[in-house]
Amino acid sequence: MNNRRNWLKQVSLGTLALGFSPFETFANPRSENYVYPDTDKSPILLRSNENPYGPSPLARIAMTKSVNSSNRYGWNLYPQLITAIAKKNNVSDHNIMLGAGSTEILDLVLQYSALNKGNFIMAETTYDYWTDPFEKLGLKKITVPLTKDKKNDLPAILKAIDSNTKMIYICNPNNPTGTICDREKLISFITEATKKAIVFVDEAYIDFTKEQSLSELTVENKNLIITKTFSKMYGLAGARLGYAIAASSTIGELSTLKSSPNLSVSIVSAAGALASLNDEKFIQQVYAANEEVKKYTIEQLTRLNLTCIPSCSNFIYFSLENYKKDFFKQLEDHNILGTKIYEENGKWTRITIGTMKEMQQFIAAIK
Ligand code: PLP
């Protein structure tokens, strides 16, 4: 406790001396970037929707301390983390399974859905990096266009379900468009669709909204699986920690596909995640900063005559149709990493919301 107090004191004194708000200094200075150590000037990372401020101060302390126990397995720590996650999501411990990032959960649900051959359905423009193995596992991909306002088209997805459909993926909020489904409509959709197939809802970005997770619905519905992650709001992308929420029987089924469920998580990541769940102040600060910087960035992009989709996340989807220069060259020349064109029609791209300073640099770069 004393160490923690001293640490926080040091951080506060250091930040006051530098004239920053204490919160800003939790952001990794670019000159100390461990992931890009070889570049003279590490890039501004606006590509992967990471949290530019995290990990949280409490997570940093817990992770640093836990390093000394890395010679031990985390048998005693995983149940504590599972209990804390279950509590946060208003479910029981047996409704949770941990993964090394939600990517492990995505892969697992993919394998689970492919146990019986057939097809799976997702929006045409959504988070789909994880779906390549589907074909190999014998599942055919069916895509459904987004609505005009770039939302998951739930009625159209419902219509696309046939007797061979094994799984439907709904990213909510949707990556890359940042749109969210109306809660009541999504619940009705789930009620209908889970009569026929597994509905897999990815809530990686739900913490950037005021919306409540659908976690509680899983308890009574064995065909609904939700995945969440510590990579975004909690700033632990590199630590790799995500989880599944499902009915206990479904968690049991998923567990049969793993030799040792939960064991892919390191104790350092588990300790960081556990501490993060208690760092409410940090979460509120990240939420507020993201809202403020999002507002600024959308205003600036709109001034440049670039249409933006209202965002319920930590990234912005916008159209380059009216942009006269080579957007990606501008980014490259200014050492900024962005993404790609997701939809040719309208030239839609996505940018992650970094710190205010980073977004000011981004806007200056594309002006
Ligand atoms: N789901 C969505 C919608 C994402 O955008 C990402 C990463 O960007 C992931 C899942 C995977 O995240 P992780 O494996 O870090 O939890």
PDB file of N, CA, C and O and ligand atoms in Angstrom, residues 48-49 100-104 106 127 129-130 169 171-175 202-205 227-232 236-237 240-242 315 350, ligand 1:
ATOM      1  N   SER A  48      -5.373   0.551 -34.703  1.00  0.00           N
ATOM      2  CA  SER A  48      -5.961  -0.674 -34.124  1.00  0.00           C
ATOM      3  C   SER A  48      -6.919  -0.430 -32.964  1.00  0.00           C
ATOM      4  O   SER A  48      -7.195  -1.342 -32.190  1.00  0.00           O
ATOM      5  N   ASN A  49      -7.394   0.790 -32.830  1.00  0.00           N
ATOM      6  CA  ASN A  49      -8.382   1.118 -31.788  1.00  0.00           C
ATOM      7  C   ASN A  49      -7.888   0.784 -30.381  1.00  0.00           C
ATOM      8  O   ASN A  49      -8.652   0.312 -29.533  1.00  0.00           O
ATOM      9  N   ALA A 100      -6.888 -15.492 -24.208  1.00  0.00           N
ATOM     10  CA  ALA A 100      -5.765 -14.581 -24.438  1.00  0.00           C
ATOM     11  C   ALA A 100      -6.209 -13.559 -25.473  1.00  0.00           C
ATOM     12  O   ALA A 100      -5.982 -13.707 -26.671  1.00  0.00           O
ATOM     13  N   GLY A 101      -6.933 -12.560 -25.039  1.00  0.00           N
ATOM     14  CA  GLY A 101      -7.597 -11.610 -25.931  1.00  0.00           C
ATOM     15  C   GLY A 101      -8.921 -12.225 -26.360  1.00  0.00           C
ATOM     16  O   GLY A 101      -9.113 -13.454 -26.272  1.00  0.00           O
ATOM     17  N   SER A 102      -9.855 -11.367 -26.824  1.00  0.00           N
ATOM     18  CA  SER A 102     -11.120 -11.956 -27.292  1.00  0.00           C
ATOM     19  C   SER A 102     -10.893 -12.718 -28.588  1.00  0.00           C
ATOM     20  O   SER A 102     -11.730 -13.515 -28.997  1.00  0.00           O
ATOM     21  N   THR A 103      -9.738 -12.516 -29.239  1.00  0.00           N
ATOM     22  CA  THR A 103      -9.434 -13.285 -30.450  1.00  0.00           C
ATOM     23  C   THR A 103      -9.467 -14.782 -30.153  1.00  0.00           C
ATOM     24  O   THR A 103      -9.936 -15.578 -30.969  1.00  0.00           O
ATOM     25  N   GLU A 104      -9.007 -15.181 -28.987  1.00  0.00           N
ATOM     26  CA  GLU A 104      -9.057 -16.611 -28.660  1.00  0.00           C
ATOM     27  C   GLU A 104     -10.515 -17.083 -28.547  1.00  0.00           C
ATOM     28  O   GLU A 104     -10.853 -18.197 -28.933  1.00  0.00           O
ATOM     29  N   LEU A 106     -13.062 -15.660 -30.183  1.00  0.00           N
ATOM     30  CA  LEU A 106     -13.584 -15.671 -31.554  1.00  0.00           C
ATOM     31  C   LEU A 106     -13.193 -16.989 -32.234  1.00  0.00           C
ATOM     32  O   LEU A 106     -14.020 -17.663 -32.852  1.00  0.00           O
ATOM     33  N   TYR A 127     -16.052  -6.511 -38.385  1.00  0.00           N
ATOM     34  CA  TYR A 127     -14.748  -7.039 -37.950  1.00  0.00           C
ATOM     35  C   TYR A 127     -14.659  -8.495 -38.428  1.00  0.00           C
ATOM     36  O   TYR A 127     -15.313  -9.376 -37.878  1.00  0.00           O
ATOM     37  N   TYR A 129     -11.469 -10.079 -39.527  1.00  0.00           N
ATOM     38  CA  TYR A 129     -10.109 -10.617 -39.649  1.00  0.00           C
ATOM     39  C   TYR A 129     -10.018 -12.068 -39.175  1.00  0.00           C
ATOM     40  O   TYR A 129      -9.145 -12.800 -39.582  1.00  0.00           O
ATOM     41  N   TRP A 130     -10.901 -12.443 -38.273  1.00  0.00           N
ATOM     42  CA  TRP A 130     -10.799 -13.754 -37.631  1.00  0.00           C
ATOM     43  C   TRP A 130     -11.506 -14.857 -38.410  1.00  0.00           C
ATOM     44  O   TRP A 130     -11.463 -16.012 -38.012  1.00  0.00           O
ATOM     45  N   TYR A 169     -22.841 -13.544 -36.564  1.00  0.00           N
ATOM     46  CA  TYR A 169     -21.942 -12.667 -35.800  1.00  0.00           C
ATOM     47  C   TYR A 169     -22.463 -11.238 -35.876  1.00  0.00           C
ATOM     48  O   TYR A 169     -22.693 -10.706 -36.971  1.00  0.00           O
ATOM     49  N   CYS A 171     -21.362  -7.534 -34.466  1.00  0.00           N
ATOM     50  CA  CYS A 171     -20.377  -6.715 -33.755  1.00  0.00           C
ATOM     51  C   CYS A 171     -21.119  -5.458 -33.290  1.00  0.00           C
ATOM     52  O   CYS A 171     -21.603  -4.679 -34.103  1.00  0.00           O
ATOM     53  N   ASN A 172     -21.200  -5.262 -31.986  1.00  0.00           N
ATOM     54  CA  ASN A 172     -22.052  -4.200 -31.454  1.00  0.00           C
ATOM     55  C   ASN A 172     -21.400  -3.471 -30.276  1.00  0.00           C
ATOM     56  O   ASN A 172     -21.307  -4.054 -29.193  1.00  0.00           O
ATOM     57  N   PRO A 173     -20.908  -2.240 -30.460  1.00  0.00           N
ATOM     58  CA  PRO A 173     -20.882  -1.420 -31.666  1.00  0.00           C
ATOM     59  C   PRO A 173     -20.063  -2.073 -32.776  1.00  0.00           C
ATOM     60  O   PRO A 173     -19.120  -2.812 -32.487  1.00  0.00           O
ATOM     61  N   ASN A 174     -20.444  -1.745 -34.012  1.00  0.00           N
ATOM     62  CA  ASN A 174     -19.800  -2.388 -35.156  1.00  0.00           C
ATOM     63  C   ASN A 174     -18.450  -1.749 -35.468  1.00  0.00           C
ATOM     64  O   ASN A 174     -18.319  -0.534 -35.517  1.00  0.00           O
ATOM     65  N   ASN A 175     -17.471  -2.596 -35.666  1.00  0.00           N
ATOM     66  CA  ASN A 175     -16.166  -2.159 -36.166  1.00  0.00           C
ATOM     67  C   ASN A 175     -16.140  -2.509 -37.652  1.00  0.00           C
ATOM     68  O   ASN A 175     -16.386  -3.665 -37.989  1.00  0.00           O
ATOM     69  N   ASP A 202     -20.312  -9.475 -30.366  1.00  0.00           N
ATOM     70  CA  ASP A 202     -18.980  -8.994 -29.993  1.00  0.00           C
ATOM     71  C   ASP A 202     -19.117  -7.591 -29.396  1.00  0.00           C
ATOM     72  O   ASP A 202     -19.440  -6.629 -30.097  1.00  0.00           O
ATOM     73  N   GLU A 203     -18.885  -7.487 -28.099  1.00  0.00           N
ATOM     74  CA  GLU A 203     -19.050  -6.205 -27.401  1.00  0.00           C
ATOM     75  C   GLU A 203     -17.691  -5.566 -27.066  1.00  0.00           C
ATOM     76  O   GLU A 203     -17.532  -4.954 -26.006  1.00  0.00           O
ATOM     77  N   ALA A 204     -16.742  -5.697 -27.977  1.00  0.00           N
ATOM     78  CA  ALA A 204     -15.395  -5.157 -27.721  1.00  0.00           C
ATOM     79  C   ALA A 204     -15.431  -3.662 -27.365  1.00  0.00           C
ATOM     80  O   ALA A 204     -14.599  -3.185 -26.599  1.00  0.00           O
ATOM     81  N   TYR A 205     -16.412  -2.931 -27.932  1.00  0.00           N
ATOM     82  CA  TYR A 205     -16.423  -1.464 -27.763  1.00  0.00           C
ATOM     83  C   TYR A 205     -17.600  -0.964 -26.923  1.00  0.00           C
ATOM     84  O   TYR A 205     -17.849   0.234 -26.871  1.00  0.00           O
ATOM     85  N   THR A 227     -18.820 -11.872 -26.431  1.00  0.00           N
ATOM     86  CA  THR A 227     -17.404 -11.743 -26.102  1.00  0.00           C
ATOM     87  C   THR A 227     -17.078 -10.290 -25.774  1.00  0.00           C
ATOM     88  O   THR A 227     -17.655  -9.364 -26.366  1.00  0.00           O
ATOM     89  N   LYS A 228     -16.194 -10.124 -24.802  1.00  0.00           N
ATOM     90  CA  LYS A 228     -15.722  -8.791 -24.411  1.00  0.00           C
ATOM     91  C   LYS A 228     -14.202  -8.840 -24.249  1.00  0.00           C
ATOM     92  O   LYS A 228     -13.624  -9.922 -24.175  1.00  0.00           O
ATOM     93  N   THR A 229     -13.601  -7.673 -24.173  1.00  0.00           N
ATOM     94  CA  THR A 229     -12.134  -7.640 -24.135  1.00  0.00           C
ATOM     95  C   THR A 229     -11.619  -6.561 -23.188  1.00  0.00           C
ATOM     96  O   THR A 229     -12.310  -5.559 -22.946  1.00  0.00           O
ATOM     97  N   PHE A 230     -10.423  -6.771 -22.690  1.00  0.00           N
ATOM     98  CA  PHE A 230      -9.729  -5.731 -21.918  1.00  0.00           C
ATOM     99  C   PHE A 230      -8.815  -4.898 -22.821  1.00  0.00           C
ATOM    100  O   PHE A 230      -8.088  -4.040 -22.355  1.00  0.00           O
ATOM    101  N   SER A 231      -8.842  -5.180 -24.145  1.00  0.00           N
ATOM    102  CA  SER A 231      -7.902  -4.523 -25.063  1.00  0.00           C
ATOM    103  C   SER A 231      -8.242  -3.068 -25.361  1.00  0.00           C
ATOM    104  O   SER A 231      -7.368  -2.321 -25.793  1.00  0.00           O
ATOM    105  N   LYS A 232      -9.479  -2.676 -25.187  1.00  0.00           N
ATOM    106  CA  LYS A 232      -9.895  -1.355 -25.675  1.00  0.00           C
ATOM    107  C   LYS A 232     -10.003  -0.371 -24.506  1.00  0.00           C
ATOM    108  O   LYS A 232      -9.044   0.278 -24.157  1.00  0.00           O
ATOM    109  N   LEU A 236      -5.442  -2.817 -22.317  1.00  0.00           N
ATOM    110  CA  LEU A 236      -4.550  -3.971 -22.128  1.00  0.00           C
ATOM    111  C   LEU A 236      -4.402  -4.798 -23.414  1.00  0.00           C
ATOM    112  O   LEU A 236      -4.289  -6.031 -23.356  1.00  0.00           O
ATOM    113  N   ALA A 237      -4.388  -4.110 -24.573  1.00  0.00           N
ATOM    114  CA  ALA A 237      -4.336  -4.849 -25.847  1.00  0.00           C
ATOM    115  C   ALA A 237      -3.124  -5.775 -25.916  1.00  0.00           C
ATOM    116  O   ALA A 237      -3.229  -6.925 -26.338  1.00  0.00           O
ATOM    117  N   ARG A 240      -3.239  -9.050 -23.715  1.00  0.00           N
ATOM    118  CA  ARG A 240      -4.057 -10.113 -24.285  1.00  0.00           C
ATOM    119  C   ARG A 240      -5.008 -10.720 -23.257  1.00  0.00           C
ATOM    120  O   ARG A 240      -4.731 -11.749 -22.653  1.00  0.00           O
ATOM    121  N   LEU A 241      -6.111 -10.091 -23.050  1.00  0.00           N
ATOM    122  CA  LEU A 241      -7.125 -10.673 -22.175  1.00  0.00           C
ATOM    123  C   LEU A 241      -8.543 -10.349 -22.640  1.00  0.00           C
ATOM    124  O   LEU A 241      -8.913  -9.188 -22.768  1.00  0.00           O
ATOM    125  N   GLY A 242      -9.286 -11.413 -22.931  1.00  0.00           N
ATOM    126  CA  GLY A 242     -10.687 -11.262 -23.300  1.00  0.00           C
ATOM    127  C   GLY A 242     -11.482 -12.364 -22.636  1.00  0.00           C
ATOM    128  O   GLY A 242     -10.920 -13.193 -21.919  1.00  0.00           O
ATOM    129  N   PHE A 315     -13.287   5.043 -32.351  1.00  0.00           N
ATOM    130  CA  PHE A 315     -12.804   5.257 -33.717  1.00  0.00           C
ATOM    131  C   PHE A 315     -13.906   5.938 -34.512  1.00  0.00           C
ATOM    132  O   PHE A 315     -15.063   5.982 -34.070  1.00  0.00           O
ATOM    133  N   ARG A 350     -11.380   4.366 -41.683  1.00  0.00           N
ATOM    134  CA  ARG A 350     -11.573   4.465 -40.225  1.00  0.00           C
ATOM    135  C   ARG A 350     -10.308   5.039 -39.595  1.00  0.00           C
ATOM    136  O   ARG A 350      -9.205   4.754 -40.048  1.00  0.00           O
TER     137      ARG A 350
HETATM  138  N1  PLP B   1     -13.481  -7.743 -31.722  1.00  0.00           N
HETATM  139  C1  PLP B   1     -13.413  -6.553 -32.302  1.00  0.00           C
HETATM  140  C2  PLP B   1     -14.668  -5.924 -32.782  1.00  0.00           C
HETATM  141  C3  PLP B   1     -12.181  -5.901 -32.472  1.00  0.00           C
HETATM  142  O1  PLP B   1     -12.148  -4.703 -33.061  1.00  0.00           O
HETATM  143  C4  PLP B   1     -11.013  -6.541 -32.003  1.00  0.00           C
HETATM  144  C5  PLP B   1      -9.703  -5.913 -32.165  1.00  0.00           C
HETATM  145  O2  PLP B   1      -9.513  -4.876 -32.731  1.00  0.00           O
HETATM  146  C6  PLP B   1     -11.150  -7.799 -31.405  1.00  0.00           C
HETATM  147  C7  PLP B   1     -12.394  -8.369 -31.274  1.00  0.00           C
HETATM  148  C8  PLP B   1      -9.958  -8.558 -30.917  1.00  0.00           C
HETATM  149  O3  PLP B   1      -9.426  -7.961 -29.806  1.00  0.00           O
HETATM  150  P1  PLP B   1      -8.540  -8.696 -28.728  1.00  0.00           P
HETATM  151  O4  PLP B   1      -8.137 -10.033 -29.258  1.00  0.00           O
HETATM  152  O5  PLP B   1      -7.392  -7.804 -28.501  1.00  0.00           O
HETATM  153  O6  PLP B   1      -9.429  -8.836 -27.523  1.00  0.00           O
END
